[in-house]
PDB file of C-alpha atoms and ligand atoms in Angstrom:
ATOM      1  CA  UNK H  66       0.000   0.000   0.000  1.00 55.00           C
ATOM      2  CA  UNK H  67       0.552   3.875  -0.259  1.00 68.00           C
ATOM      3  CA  UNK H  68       3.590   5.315   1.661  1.00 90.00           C
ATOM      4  CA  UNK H  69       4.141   6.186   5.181  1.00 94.00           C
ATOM      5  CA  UNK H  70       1.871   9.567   5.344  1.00 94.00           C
ATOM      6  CA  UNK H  71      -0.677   7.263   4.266  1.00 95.00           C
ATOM      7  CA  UNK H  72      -0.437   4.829   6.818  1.00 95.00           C
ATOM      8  CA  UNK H  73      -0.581   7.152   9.448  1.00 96.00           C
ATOM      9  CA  UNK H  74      -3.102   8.682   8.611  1.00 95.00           C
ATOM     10  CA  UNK H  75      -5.267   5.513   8.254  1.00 96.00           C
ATOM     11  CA  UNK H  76      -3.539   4.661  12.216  1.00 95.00           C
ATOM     12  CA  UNK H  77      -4.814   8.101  13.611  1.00 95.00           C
ATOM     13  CA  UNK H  78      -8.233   7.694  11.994  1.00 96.00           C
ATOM     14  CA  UNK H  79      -8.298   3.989  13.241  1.00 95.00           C
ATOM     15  CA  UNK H  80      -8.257   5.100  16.375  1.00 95.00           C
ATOM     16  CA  UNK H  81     -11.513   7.072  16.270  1.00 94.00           C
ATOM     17  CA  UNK H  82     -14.172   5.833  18.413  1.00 90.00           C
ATOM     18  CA  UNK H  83     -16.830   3.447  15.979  1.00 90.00           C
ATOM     19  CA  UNK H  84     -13.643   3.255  12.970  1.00 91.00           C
ATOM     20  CA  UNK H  85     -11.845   0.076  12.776  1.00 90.00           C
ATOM     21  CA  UNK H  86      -8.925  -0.110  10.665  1.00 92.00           C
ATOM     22  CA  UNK H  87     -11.212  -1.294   7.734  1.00 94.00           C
ATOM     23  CA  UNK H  88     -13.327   1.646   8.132  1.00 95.00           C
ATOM     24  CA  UNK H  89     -10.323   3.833   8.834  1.00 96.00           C
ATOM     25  CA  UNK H  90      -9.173   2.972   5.329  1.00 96.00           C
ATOM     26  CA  UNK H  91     -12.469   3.803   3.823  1.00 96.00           C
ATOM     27  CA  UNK H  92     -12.642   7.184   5.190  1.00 96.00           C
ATOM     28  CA  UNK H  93      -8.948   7.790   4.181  1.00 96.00           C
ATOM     29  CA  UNK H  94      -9.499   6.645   0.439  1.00 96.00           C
ATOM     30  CA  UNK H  95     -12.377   9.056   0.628  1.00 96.00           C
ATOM     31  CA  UNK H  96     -10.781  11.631   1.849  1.00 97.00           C
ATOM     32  CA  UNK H  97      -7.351  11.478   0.034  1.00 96.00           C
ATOM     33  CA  UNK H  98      -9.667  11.262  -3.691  1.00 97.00           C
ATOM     34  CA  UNK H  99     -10.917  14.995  -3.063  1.00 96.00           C
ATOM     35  CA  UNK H 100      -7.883  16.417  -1.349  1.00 95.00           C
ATOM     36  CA  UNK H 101      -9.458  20.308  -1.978  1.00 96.00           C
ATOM     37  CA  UNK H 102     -13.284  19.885  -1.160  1.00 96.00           C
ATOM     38  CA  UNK H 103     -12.923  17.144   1.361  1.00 96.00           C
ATOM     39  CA  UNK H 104      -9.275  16.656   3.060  1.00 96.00           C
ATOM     40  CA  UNK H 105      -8.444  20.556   3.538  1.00 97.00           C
ATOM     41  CA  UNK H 106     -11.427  21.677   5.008  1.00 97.00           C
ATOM     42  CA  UNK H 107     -11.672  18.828   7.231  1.00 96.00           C
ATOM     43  CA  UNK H 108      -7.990  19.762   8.191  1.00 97.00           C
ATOM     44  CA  UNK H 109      -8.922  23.186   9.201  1.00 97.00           C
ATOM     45  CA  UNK H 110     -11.909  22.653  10.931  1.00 97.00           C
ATOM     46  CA  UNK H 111     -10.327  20.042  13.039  1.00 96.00           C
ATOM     47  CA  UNK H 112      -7.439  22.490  13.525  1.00 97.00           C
ATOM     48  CA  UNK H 113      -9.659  25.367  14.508  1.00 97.00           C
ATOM     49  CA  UNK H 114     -11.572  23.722  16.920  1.00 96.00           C
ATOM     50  CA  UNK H 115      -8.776  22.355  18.789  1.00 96.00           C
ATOM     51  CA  UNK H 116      -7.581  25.576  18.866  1.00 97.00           C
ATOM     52  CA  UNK H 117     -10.924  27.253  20.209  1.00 97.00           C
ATOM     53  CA  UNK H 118     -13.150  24.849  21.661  1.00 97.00           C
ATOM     54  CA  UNK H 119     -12.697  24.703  25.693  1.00 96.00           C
ATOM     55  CA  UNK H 120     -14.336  23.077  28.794  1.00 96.00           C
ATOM     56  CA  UNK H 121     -17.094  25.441  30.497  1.00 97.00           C
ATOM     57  CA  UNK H 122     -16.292  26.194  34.117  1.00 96.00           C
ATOM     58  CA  UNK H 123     -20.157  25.924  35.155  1.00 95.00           C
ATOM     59  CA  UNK H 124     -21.016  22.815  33.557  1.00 97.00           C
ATOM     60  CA  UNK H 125     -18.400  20.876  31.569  1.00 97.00           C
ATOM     61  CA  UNK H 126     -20.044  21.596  28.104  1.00 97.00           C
ATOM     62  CA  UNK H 127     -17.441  22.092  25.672  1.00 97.00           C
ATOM     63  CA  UNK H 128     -18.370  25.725  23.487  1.00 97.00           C
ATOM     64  CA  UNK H 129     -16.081  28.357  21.638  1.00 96.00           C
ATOM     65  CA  UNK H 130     -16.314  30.681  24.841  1.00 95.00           C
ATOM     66  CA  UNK H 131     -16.981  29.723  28.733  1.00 96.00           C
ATOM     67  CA  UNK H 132     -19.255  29.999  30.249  1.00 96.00           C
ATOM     68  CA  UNK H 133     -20.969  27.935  27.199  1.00 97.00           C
ATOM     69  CA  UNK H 134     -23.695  29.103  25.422  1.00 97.00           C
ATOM     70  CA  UNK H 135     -26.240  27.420  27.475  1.00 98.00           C
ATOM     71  CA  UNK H 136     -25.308  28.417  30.708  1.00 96.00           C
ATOM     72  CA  UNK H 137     -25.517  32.290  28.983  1.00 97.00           C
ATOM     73  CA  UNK H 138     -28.761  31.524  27.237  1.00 97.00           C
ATOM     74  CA  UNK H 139     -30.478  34.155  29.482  1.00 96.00           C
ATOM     75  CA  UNK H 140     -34.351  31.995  28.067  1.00 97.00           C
ATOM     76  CA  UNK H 141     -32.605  28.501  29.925  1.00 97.00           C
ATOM     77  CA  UNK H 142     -34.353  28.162  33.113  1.00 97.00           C
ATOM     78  CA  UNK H 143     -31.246  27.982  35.877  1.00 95.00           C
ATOM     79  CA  UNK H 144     -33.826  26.501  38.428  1.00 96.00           C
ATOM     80  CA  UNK H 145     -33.606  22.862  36.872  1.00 96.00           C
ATOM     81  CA  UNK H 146     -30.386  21.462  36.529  1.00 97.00           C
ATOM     82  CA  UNK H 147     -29.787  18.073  34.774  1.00 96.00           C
ATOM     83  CA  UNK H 148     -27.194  16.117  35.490  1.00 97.00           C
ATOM     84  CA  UNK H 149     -25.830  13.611  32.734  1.00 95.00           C
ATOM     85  CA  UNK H 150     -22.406  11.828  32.248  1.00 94.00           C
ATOM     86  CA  UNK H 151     -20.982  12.906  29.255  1.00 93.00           C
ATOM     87  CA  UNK H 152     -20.934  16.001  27.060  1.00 95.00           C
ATOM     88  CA  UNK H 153     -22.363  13.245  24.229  1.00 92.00           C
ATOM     89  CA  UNK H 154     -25.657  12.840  26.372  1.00 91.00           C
ATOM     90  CA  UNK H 155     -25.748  16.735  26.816  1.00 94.00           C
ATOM     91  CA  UNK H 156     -25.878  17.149  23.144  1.00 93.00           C
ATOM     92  CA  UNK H 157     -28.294  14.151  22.975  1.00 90.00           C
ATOM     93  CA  UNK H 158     -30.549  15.803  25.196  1.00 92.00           C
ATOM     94  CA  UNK H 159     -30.126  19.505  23.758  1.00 94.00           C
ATOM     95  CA  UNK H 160     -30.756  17.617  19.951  1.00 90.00           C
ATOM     96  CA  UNK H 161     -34.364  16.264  21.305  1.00 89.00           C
ATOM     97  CA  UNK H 162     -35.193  19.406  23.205  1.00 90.00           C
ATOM     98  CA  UNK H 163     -36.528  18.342  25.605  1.00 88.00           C
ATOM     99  CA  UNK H 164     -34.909  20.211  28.672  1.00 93.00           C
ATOM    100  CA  UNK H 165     -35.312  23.638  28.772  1.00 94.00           C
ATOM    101  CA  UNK H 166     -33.028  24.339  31.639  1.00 97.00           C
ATOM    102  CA  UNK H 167     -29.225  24.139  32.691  1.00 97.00           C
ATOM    103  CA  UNK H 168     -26.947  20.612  32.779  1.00 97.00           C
ATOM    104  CA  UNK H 169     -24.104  19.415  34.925  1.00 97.00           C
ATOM    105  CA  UNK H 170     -21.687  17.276  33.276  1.00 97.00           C
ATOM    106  CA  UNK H 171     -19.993  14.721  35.155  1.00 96.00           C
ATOM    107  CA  UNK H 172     -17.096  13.455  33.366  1.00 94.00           C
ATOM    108  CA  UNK H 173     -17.949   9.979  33.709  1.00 92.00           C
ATOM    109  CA  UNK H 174     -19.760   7.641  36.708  1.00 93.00           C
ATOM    110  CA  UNK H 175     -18.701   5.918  39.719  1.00 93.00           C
ATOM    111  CA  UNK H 176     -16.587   3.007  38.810  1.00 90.00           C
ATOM    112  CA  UNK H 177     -14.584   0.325  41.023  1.00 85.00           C
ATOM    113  CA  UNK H 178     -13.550  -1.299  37.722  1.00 86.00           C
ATOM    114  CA  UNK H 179     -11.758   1.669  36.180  1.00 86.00           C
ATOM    115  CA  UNK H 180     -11.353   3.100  39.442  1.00 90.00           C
ATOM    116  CA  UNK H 181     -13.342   6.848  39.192  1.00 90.00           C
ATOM    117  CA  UNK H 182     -14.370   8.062  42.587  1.00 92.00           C
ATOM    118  CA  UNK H 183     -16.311  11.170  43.484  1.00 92.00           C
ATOM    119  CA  UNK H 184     -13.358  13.200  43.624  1.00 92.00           C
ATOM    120  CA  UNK H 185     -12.688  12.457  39.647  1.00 94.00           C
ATOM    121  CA  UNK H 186     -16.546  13.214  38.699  1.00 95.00           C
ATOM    122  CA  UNK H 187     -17.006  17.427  38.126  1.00 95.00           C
ATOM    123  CA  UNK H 188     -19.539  18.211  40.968  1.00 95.00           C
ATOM    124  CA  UNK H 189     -18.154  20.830  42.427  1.00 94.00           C
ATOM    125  CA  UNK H 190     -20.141  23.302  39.920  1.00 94.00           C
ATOM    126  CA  UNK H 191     -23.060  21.687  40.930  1.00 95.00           C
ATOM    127  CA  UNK H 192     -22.223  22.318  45.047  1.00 95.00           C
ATOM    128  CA  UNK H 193     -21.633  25.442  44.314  1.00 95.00           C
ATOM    129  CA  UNK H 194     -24.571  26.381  42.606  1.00 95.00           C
ATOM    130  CA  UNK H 195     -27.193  24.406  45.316  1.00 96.00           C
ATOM    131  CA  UNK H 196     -25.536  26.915  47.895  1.00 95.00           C
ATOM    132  CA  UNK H 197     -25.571  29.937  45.802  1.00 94.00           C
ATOM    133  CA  UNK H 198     -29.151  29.054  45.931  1.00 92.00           C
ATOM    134  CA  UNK H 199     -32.457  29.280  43.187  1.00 91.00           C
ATOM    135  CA  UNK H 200     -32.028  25.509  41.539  1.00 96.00           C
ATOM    136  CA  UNK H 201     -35.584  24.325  42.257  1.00 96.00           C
ATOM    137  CA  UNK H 202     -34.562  20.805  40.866  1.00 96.00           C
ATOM    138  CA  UNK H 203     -31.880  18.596  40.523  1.00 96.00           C
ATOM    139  CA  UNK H 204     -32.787  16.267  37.392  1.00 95.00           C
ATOM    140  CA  UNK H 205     -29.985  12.789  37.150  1.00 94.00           C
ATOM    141  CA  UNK H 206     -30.266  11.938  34.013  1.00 93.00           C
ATOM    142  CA  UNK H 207     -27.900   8.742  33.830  1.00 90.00           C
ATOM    143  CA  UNK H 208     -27.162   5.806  31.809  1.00 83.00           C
ATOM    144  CA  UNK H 209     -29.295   2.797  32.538  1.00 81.00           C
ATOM    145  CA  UNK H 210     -26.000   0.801  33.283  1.00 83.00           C
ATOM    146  CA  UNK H 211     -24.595  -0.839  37.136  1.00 85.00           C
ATOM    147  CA  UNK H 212     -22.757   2.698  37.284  1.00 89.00           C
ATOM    148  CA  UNK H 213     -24.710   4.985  36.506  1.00 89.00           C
ATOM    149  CA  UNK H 214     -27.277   3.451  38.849  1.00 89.00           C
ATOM    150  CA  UNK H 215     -24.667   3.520  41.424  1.00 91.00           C
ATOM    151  CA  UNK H 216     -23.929   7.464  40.667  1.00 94.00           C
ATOM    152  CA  UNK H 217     -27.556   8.232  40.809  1.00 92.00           C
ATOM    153  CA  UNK H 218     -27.534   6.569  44.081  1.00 93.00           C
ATOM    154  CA  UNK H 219     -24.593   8.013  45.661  1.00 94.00           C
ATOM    155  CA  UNK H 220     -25.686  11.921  44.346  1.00 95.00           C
ATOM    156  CA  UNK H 221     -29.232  11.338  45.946  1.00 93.00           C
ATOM    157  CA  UNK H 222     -27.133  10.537  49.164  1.00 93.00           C
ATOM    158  CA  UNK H 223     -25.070  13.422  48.000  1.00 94.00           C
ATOM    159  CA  UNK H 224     -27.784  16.210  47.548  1.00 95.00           C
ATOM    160  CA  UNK H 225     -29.986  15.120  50.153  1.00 92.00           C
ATOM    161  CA  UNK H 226     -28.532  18.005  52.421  1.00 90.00           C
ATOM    162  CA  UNK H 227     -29.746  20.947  50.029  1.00 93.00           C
ATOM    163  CA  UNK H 228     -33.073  20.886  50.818  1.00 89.00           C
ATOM    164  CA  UNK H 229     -33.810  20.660  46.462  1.00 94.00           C
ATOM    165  CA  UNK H 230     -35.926  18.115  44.991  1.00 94.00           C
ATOM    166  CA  UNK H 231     -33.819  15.470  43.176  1.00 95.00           C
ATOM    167  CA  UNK H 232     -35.720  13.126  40.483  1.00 92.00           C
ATOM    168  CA  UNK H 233     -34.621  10.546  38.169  1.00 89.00           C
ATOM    169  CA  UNK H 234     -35.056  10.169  34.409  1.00 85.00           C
ATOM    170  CA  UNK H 235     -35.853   6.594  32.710  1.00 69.00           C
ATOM    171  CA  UNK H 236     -38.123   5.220  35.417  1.00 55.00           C
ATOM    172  CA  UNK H 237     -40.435   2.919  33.850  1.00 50.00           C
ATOM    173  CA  UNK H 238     -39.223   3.367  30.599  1.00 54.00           C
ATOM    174  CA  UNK H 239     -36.933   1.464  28.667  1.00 57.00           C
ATOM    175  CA  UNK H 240     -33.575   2.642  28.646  1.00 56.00           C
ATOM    176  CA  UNK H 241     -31.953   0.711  26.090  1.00 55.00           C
ATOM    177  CA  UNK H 242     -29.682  -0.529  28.718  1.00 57.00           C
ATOM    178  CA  UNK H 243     -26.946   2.017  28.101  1.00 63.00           C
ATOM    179  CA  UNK H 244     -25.886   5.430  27.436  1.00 70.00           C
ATOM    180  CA  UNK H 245     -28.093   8.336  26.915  1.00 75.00           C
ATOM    181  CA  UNK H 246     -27.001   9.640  23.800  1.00 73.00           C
ATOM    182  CA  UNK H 247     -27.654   6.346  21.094  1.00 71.00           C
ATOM    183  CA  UNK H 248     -31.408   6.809  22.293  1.00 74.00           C
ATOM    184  CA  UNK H 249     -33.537   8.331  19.747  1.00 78.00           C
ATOM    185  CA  UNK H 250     -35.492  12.002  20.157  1.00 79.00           C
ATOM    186  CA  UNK H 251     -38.879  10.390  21.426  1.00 79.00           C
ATOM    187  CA  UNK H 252     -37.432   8.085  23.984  1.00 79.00           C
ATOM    188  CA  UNK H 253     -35.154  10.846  25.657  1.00 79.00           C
ATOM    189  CA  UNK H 254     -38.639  12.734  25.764  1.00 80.00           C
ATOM    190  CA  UNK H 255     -40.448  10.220  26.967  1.00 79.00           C
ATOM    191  CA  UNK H 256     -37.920   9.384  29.815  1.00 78.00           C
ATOM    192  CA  UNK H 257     -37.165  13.172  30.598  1.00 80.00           C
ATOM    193  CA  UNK H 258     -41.482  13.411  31.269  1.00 77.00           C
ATOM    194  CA  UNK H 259     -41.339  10.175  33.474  1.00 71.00           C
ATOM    195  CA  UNK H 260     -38.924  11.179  35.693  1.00 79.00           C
ATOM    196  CA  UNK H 261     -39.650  10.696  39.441  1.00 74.00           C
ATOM    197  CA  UNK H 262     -38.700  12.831  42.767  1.00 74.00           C
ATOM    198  CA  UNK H 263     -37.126  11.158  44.810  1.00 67.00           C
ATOM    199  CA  UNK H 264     -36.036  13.260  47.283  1.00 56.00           C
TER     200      UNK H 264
HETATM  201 ZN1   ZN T 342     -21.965  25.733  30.475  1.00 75.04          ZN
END
């Protein structure tokens, strides 16, 4: 095969989450056949956004300025905060629309296996914003796996101090048994409206 630039770049886009190397070499023949309309502008885009894109300080969305445009959006309602794992299930939820107010991004769930604890999850926005006052509900909005159950669990313990409602999304509906984000528009609604209070 094709030369040593070539290989690499079929190793680096191997390496993408969902792209074996058979896929990886798909998306490299495709993109090395229109060099100008596909390649470069894929190039730059990739290069600008690593160059701009950065971590918001009050939820863990990533955005082109922080605070993120959410947490700015002066129509979000700041009173009901949901709290999901990944930045993937925050754009899951925001592509359904089906909450209206603010998010919390952990970073990941409570895991023995690859040994997260709550010091490694990014709560601390969260903490600060239940003392600062106004959230009116605290919405967990986790993956229907052993640890995200477990997380859900541990921030009801967690929150119960604050004196704010904390519900639940997914109860009684079918979760798919995993992550938030590969569910489709209806059944994020569906679970979002069935969520319970718990505390
Ligand atoms: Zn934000």
């Amino acid at each position: 095969m094709g030369g040593a630039d070539i290989e690499r770049l079929i190793a680096l886009l191997a390496r993408l989450p969902g792209l074996g190397p058979r896929s990886a070499r798909r998306a490299a023949l495709a993109l090395l056949r229109q060099p100008q309309t596909r390649m470069l502008p894929l190039a730059q885009a990739m290069e600008q956004a690593a160059r701009t894109v950065r971590t918001c300080s009050t939820c863990g969305n990533l955005d082109t300025h922080d605070p993120c445009g959410i947490c700015t959006d002066s129509a979000r309602d700041r009173g009901l905060v949901c709290v999901v794992e990944t930045v993937g299930d925050l754009w899951a939820l925001e592509r359904a629309g089906v909450h209206r107010g603010v998010y919390q991004v952990l970073g990941g769930t409570l895991s023995a296996l690859s040994g997260t604890g709550p010091d490694d999850l990014n709560l601390a926005p969260l903490l600060a914003r239940l003392e600062e006052g106004g959230v009116r509900e605290v919405i967990l909005a986790l993956g229907a796996t052993v640890e995200g159950a477990a997380t859900a669990h541990w921030l009801q313990d967690r929150l119960a101090g604050f004196d704010v409602p904390v519900s639940r999304v997914g109860q009684g509906v079918p979760m798919g048994g995993g992550a938030l984000d590969v569910l489709d528009d209806g059944t994020l609604a569906a679970a979002l409206t069935a969520r319970k209070i718990y505390s």
